[in-house]
Amino acid sequence: MIEKLIILEDVDPVVFYGVRNVNLQMIKSLYPKLRIVARDNVIKILGDEELVAHFEECIMRLQEHCVTYNTLTEEVILDVVKGKGEWSVKGKGKKDDKVICYSVTGKPIKARSDNQQLLVDAFEKDDMIFATGPAGTGKTYTSIALAVKALKEKRIRKVILSRPAVEAGEKLGFLPGDMKDKIDPYLQPLYDALEDMIPAVKLQEMLEKHIIQIAPLAFMRGRTLSDAVVILDEAQNTTVAQIKMFLTRMGSNTKMIITGDCTQIDLPRSVRSGLLQALEVLNGVKGISFVEMTQKDIVRHKLVTRIVEAYDRYNNRIKEEEKEDAE
């Protein structure tokens, strides 16, 4: 008889044990000769050495599945313990190579357009990627999915997400709360994407341990960002000085993704967008990829595509009228 402790390091125990511990109860029923006690992320086993070794191997496989798919079912547990080999969220089968990662509900997240796939390919090829295009093309969501995948595969140690806190109608000083309360609304889209890909308890733990960091662009100054995927969202609202500061934070084993919509610049008219200048200055630099998304890549409600098209027609008409007036 031996005693063993297994620590679940990479999973949310709530997901692993199941609702009302249904998964844990099934595991216990499949190992009636072992004494199994679970508390938080620690599982204590007492029993025959050979059986304990088999149990530990199965738990590691179940943990790997849970990390990958963000879900664990009784069917998967039965397949793993009985040694039936390959499994997936929807049953047995081979892993889909085009899947970036899985949502908290087990839904596969993959590129939904040709240009999104170009972004995925560019991430594997180069260390810095500029992804531009209109709202709803999945620039930010796909980028965060790539970062989460790299983190789960332990290719990096942290994910850093940033946005410029550009005021659009309301002054920061007039918003209620402390500095975090004032800034969080600007960063909410980043939280939304993460909450879709990482179970809530695990996400909170990662935020507390600074494995995932979400901060305004101003907080990047003076840092060297190493062993990370760093995403700058809404980069069209950076100044020339800000984006240069951000790009030069890059350290070893780091990938940077810069996203933005050049048609939605909220800076004062007298201030040039840092993203526009960066696209011009860095064009042709080795190791940097540029992915330009279009209206065809919009994956939100079909009305979003029509709205973007309507505004494009309007802006083109205004430009033509101004041109005619100038002549």
XYZ file of C-alpha atoms in Angstrom, residues 36-188:
153
model
C -9.503 8.719 -3.213
C -9.895 12.069 -1.452
C -9.978 15.339 -3.407
C -9.795 18.846 -2.012
C -9.315 21.923 -4.179
C -6.616 21.020 -6.730
C -5.086 18.172 -4.700
C -6.064 14.506 -5.075
C -4.869 12.056 -2.402
C -4.785 8.330 -3.281
C -4.127 5.315 -1.091
C -3.847 1.777 -2.448
C -1.856 -0.835 -4.356
C 1.272 0.626 -6.029
C 0.470 -0.651 -9.520
C -3.141 0.547 -9.364
C -2.062 3.955 -8.021
C 0.379 4.308 -10.940
C -2.406 3.529 -13.438
C -4.698 6.022 -11.703
C -2.035 8.758 -11.849
C -1.446 8.165 -15.575
C -5.188 8.447 -16.276
C -5.510 11.632 -14.215
C -2.655 13.211 -16.195
C -4.387 12.318 -19.464
C -7.697 13.692 -18.203
C -5.943 16.875 -17.079
C -4.380 17.262 -20.538
C -7.804 16.835 -22.125
C -9.343 19.367 -19.730
C -6.605 21.934 -20.446
C -7.083 21.533 -24.200
C -10.871 21.446 -24.410
C -11.927 23.343 -21.241
C -14.375 20.558 -20.508
C -14.492 17.007 -19.171
C -17.338 14.523 -19.590
C -18.169 11.125 -18.156
C -17.754 9.636 -21.640
C -14.178 10.908 -21.887
C -13.369 9.639 -18.381
C -14.674 6.179 -19.278
C -12.682 6.096 -22.531
C -9.433 7.124 -20.825
C -9.732 4.772 -17.840
C -10.747 1.845 -20.050
C -7.828 2.632 -22.387
C -9.827 3.265 -25.533
C -7.228 5.684 -26.940
C -8.047 8.870 -28.863
C -10.945 11.095 -27.800
C -12.385 14.513 -28.553
C -15.152 16.785 -27.288
C -17.657 15.289 -29.692
C -16.534 11.713 -29.141
C -13.656 9.721 -30.538
C -11.663 11.073 -33.403
C -8.476 12.817 -34.422
C -7.617 16.301 -33.278
C -8.438 19.054 -35.774
C -5.176 20.799 -36.726
C -7.039 23.962 -37.735
C -8.453 24.498 -34.239
C -6.593 27.248 -32.380
C -8.089 26.439 -28.965
C -11.447 25.623 -27.378
C -13.984 27.848 -25.661
C -15.149 27.250 -22.083
C -18.102 25.323 -23.524
C -15.820 23.070 -25.576
C -16.602 24.802 -28.869
C -13.618 24.799 -31.278
C -12.182 28.238 -32.042
C -10.630 28.400 -35.487
C -10.075 30.853 -38.320
C -13.425 31.707 -39.916
C -12.113 33.462 -43.012
C -9.103 33.337 -45.334
C -7.545 36.449 -43.813
C -8.038 35.149 -40.265
C -6.136 32.050 -41.414
C -3.404 34.343 -42.761
C -3.151 35.827 -39.260
C -2.812 32.332 -37.770
C -0.100 31.417 -40.300
C 1.739 34.715 -39.768
C 1.814 34.073 -36.008
C 3.717 30.831 -36.577
C 6.105 32.437 -39.084
C 6.977 35.873 -37.700
C 7.441 37.499 -34.284
C 5.540 40.708 -35.059
C 2.208 40.932 -36.865
C 0.097 43.932 -37.795
C -3.558 42.970 -38.303
C -5.773 45.770 -39.611
C -9.354 45.908 -40.804
C -12.897 47.030 -39.989
C -14.871 46.186 -36.860
C -16.092 42.618 -36.518
C -13.374 40.892 -38.544
C -12.093 38.930 -35.525
C -8.696 40.623 -35.270
C -8.649 40.818 -31.479
C -10.479 37.553 -30.809
C -8.229 35.495 -33.103
C -5.119 37.156 -31.661
C -6.142 36.354 -28.082
C -6.957 32.755 -29.091
C -3.420 32.417 -30.500
C -1.982 33.819 -27.254
C -4.041 31.416 -25.112
C -2.906 28.492 -27.277
C 0.779 29.453 -26.878
C 0.277 29.767 -23.114
C -1.410 26.365 -22.803
C 1.356 24.759 -24.867
C 3.911 26.375 -22.510
C 5.715 28.095 -25.397
C 5.513 31.315 -23.360
C 5.142 32.224 -19.678
C 2.686 35.103 -19.891
C 0.179 36.966 -22.035
C 0.111 40.759 -21.999
C -2.873 42.607 -23.449
C -2.946 46.355 -23.843
C -5.055 49.174 -25.254
C -4.650 52.929 -25.406
C -7.148 54.544 -23.019
C -8.415 57.144 -25.472
C -11.314 59.196 -24.181
C -14.327 59.198 -26.485
C -16.908 61.564 -25.068
C -16.152 61.090 -21.368
C -13.129 62.329 -19.443
C -11.378 59.735 -17.291
C -11.426 62.108 -14.311
C -15.222 62.227 -14.360
C -15.667 58.441 -14.294
C -16.390 56.953 -10.844
C -13.946 54.847 -8.816
C -10.173 54.518 -8.521
C -7.734 54.291 -11.462
C -8.528 50.597 -12.098
C -12.258 51.347 -12.166
C -11.668 54.215 -14.593
C -9.509 52.156 -16.959
C -11.321 48.779 -16.915
C -14.125 49.881 -19.288
C -11.496 50.464 -22.002
C -10.134 46.949 -21.447
C -13.480 45.106 -21.204
